[in-house]
GROMACS .gro file of C-alpha atoms in nm:
model
  101
    1ASN     CA    1   2.456  -0.263  -5.884
    2CYS     CA    2   2.201  -0.143  -5.632
    3MET     CA    3   2.456   0.022  -5.402
    4THR     CA    4   2.555   0.304  -5.635
    5MET     CA    5   2.543   0.655  -5.504
    6ASP     CA    6   2.334   0.787  -5.790
    7ASN     CA    7   1.974   0.893  -5.744
    8PRO     CA    8   1.732   0.595  -5.754
    9ASP     CA    9   1.476   0.825  -5.917
   10MET     CA   10   1.700   0.815  -6.225
   11TRP     CA   11   1.705   0.434  -6.244
   12THR     CA   12   1.507   0.236  -6.497
   13ALA     CA   13   1.186   0.070  -6.380
   14ALA     CA   14   1.351  -0.271  -6.412
   15LYS     CA   15   1.646  -0.168  -6.191
   16LYS     CA   16   1.411  -0.017  -5.931
   17THR     CA   17   1.207  -0.339  -5.919
   18TYR     CA   18   1.517  -0.557  -5.890
   19CYS     CA   19   1.690  -0.340  -5.630
   20CYS     CA   20   1.377  -0.298  -5.425
   21ALA     CA   21   1.319  -0.674  -5.414
   22ASN     CA   22   1.684  -0.765  -5.349
   23ALA     CA   23   1.839  -0.474  -5.162
   24GLY     CA   24   1.551  -0.263  -5.033
   25LYS     CA   25   1.670   0.030  -5.248
   26GLY     CA   26   1.475   0.225  -5.508
   27CYS     CA   27   1.140   0.111  -5.373
   28PRO     CA   28   0.839   0.331  -5.447
   29LYS     CA   29   0.777   0.589  -5.179
   30PRO     CA   30   0.459   0.525  -4.984
   31THR     CA   31   0.185   0.763  -5.075
   32THR     CA   32   0.002   0.947  -4.804
   33PRO     CA   33  -0.368   0.881  -4.835
   34ALA     CA   34  -0.587   1.181  -4.883
   35PRO     CA   35  -0.747   1.293  -4.557
   36THR     CA   36  -1.096   1.166  -4.501
   37PRO     CA   37  -1.339   1.452  -4.553
   38ALA     CA   38  -1.550   1.555  -4.259
   39PRO     CA   39  -1.899   1.408  -4.265
   40THR     CA   40  -2.169   1.629  -4.402
   41PRO     CA   41  -2.378   1.766  -4.115
   42PRO     CA   42  -2.743   1.664  -4.116
   43PRO     CA   43  -2.982   1.918  -4.259
   44THR     CA   44  -3.137   2.165  -4.020
   45PRO     CA   45  -3.491   2.055  -3.940
   46PRO     CA   46  -3.766   2.295  -4.040
   47PRO     CA   47  -3.898   2.520  -3.765
   48LEU     CA   48  -4.198   2.401  -3.568
   49PRO     CA   49  -4.526   2.541  -3.699
   50TYR     CA   50  -4.635   2.663  -3.354
   51ASP     CA   51  -4.473   2.768  -3.028
   52CYS     CA   52  -4.690   2.587  -2.776
   53SER     CA   53  -4.536   2.781  -2.487
   54ALA     CA   54  -4.646   3.116  -2.629
   55GLY     CA   55  -4.983   3.222  -2.495
   56VAL     CA   56  -5.047   2.899  -2.308
   57ALA     CA   57  -5.209   3.086  -2.017
   58ASN     CA   58  -5.491   3.200  -2.250
   59TRP     CA   59  -5.487   2.912  -2.497
   60ALA     CA   60  -5.864   2.852  -2.504
   61ALA     CA   61  -5.942   3.201  -2.631
   62GLY     CA   62  -5.610   3.304  -2.781
   63TRP     CA   63  -5.503   3.008  -2.997
   64SER     CA   64  -5.636   2.920  -3.338
   65ASP     CA   65  -5.804   2.582  -3.381
   66ALA     CA   66  -5.507   2.466  -3.588
   67LYS     CA   67  -5.262   2.560  -3.311
   68LYS     CA   68  -5.479   2.388  -3.047
   69GLU     CA   69  -5.488   2.072  -3.257
   70TRP     CA   70  -5.115   2.073  -3.328
   71CYS     CA   71  -5.009   2.154  -2.971
   72CYS     CA   72  -5.245   1.892  -2.830
   73ALA     CA   73  -5.106   1.624  -3.061
   74HIS     CA   74  -4.741   1.721  -3.013
   75GLY     CA   75  -4.720   1.837  -2.653
   76GLY     CA   76  -5.044   1.769  -2.472
   77GLN     CA   77  -5.130   2.140  -2.444
   78GLY     CA   78  -5.440   2.313  -2.575
   79CYS     CA   79  -5.647   1.996  -2.591
   80THR     CA   80  -6.017   2.072  -2.620
   81THR     CA   81  -6.120   1.723  -2.513
   82PRO     CA   82  -6.027   1.603  -2.167
   83LYS     CA   83  -5.754   1.348  -2.133
   84PRO     CA   84  -5.880   0.994  -2.076
   85PRO     CA   85  -5.893   0.894  -1.710
   86LEU     CA   86  -5.613   0.692  -1.561
   87PRO     CA   87  -5.685   0.319  -1.542
   88TYR     CA   88  -5.657   0.325  -1.162
   89ASP     CA   89  -5.746   0.580  -0.896
   90CYS     CA   90  -5.456   0.537  -0.656
   91ASN     CA   91  -5.623   0.755  -0.394
   92ALA     CA   92  -5.933   0.536  -0.374
   93GLY     CA   93  -5.900   0.300  -0.081
   94PHE     CA   94  -5.556   0.427   0.010
   95ASP     CA   95  -5.638   0.438   0.381
   96ASN     CA   96  -5.701   0.063   0.372
   97TRP     CA   97  -5.459  -0.038   0.097
   98GLN     CA   98  -5.299  -0.331   0.278
   99ALA     CA   99  -5.627  -0.515   0.316
  100GLY     CA  100  -5.815  -0.375   0.017
  101TRP     CA  101  -5.567  -0.392  -0.269
   0.00000   0.00000   0.00000
């Protein structure tokens, strides 16, 4: 008898299975899944080896060769060799651009 007033937790496993399938009583209680843990934050990147903004006004005399090399490669500052020229000189022939370009 699945309609008894007794506690279904006290029923045998066979009675729980039967009553759950036939009367919807004594069914296992749904379990609450464990909360998903928060993702691990990415590691903090190491600090930059040089502050290319510090001393930029006097970089030629004030920076070490290593700082000049690093800042040139990573920010275009402190370069001891001139930057390559642009492929086009947009000012050349500008006065006559409609006919000359």
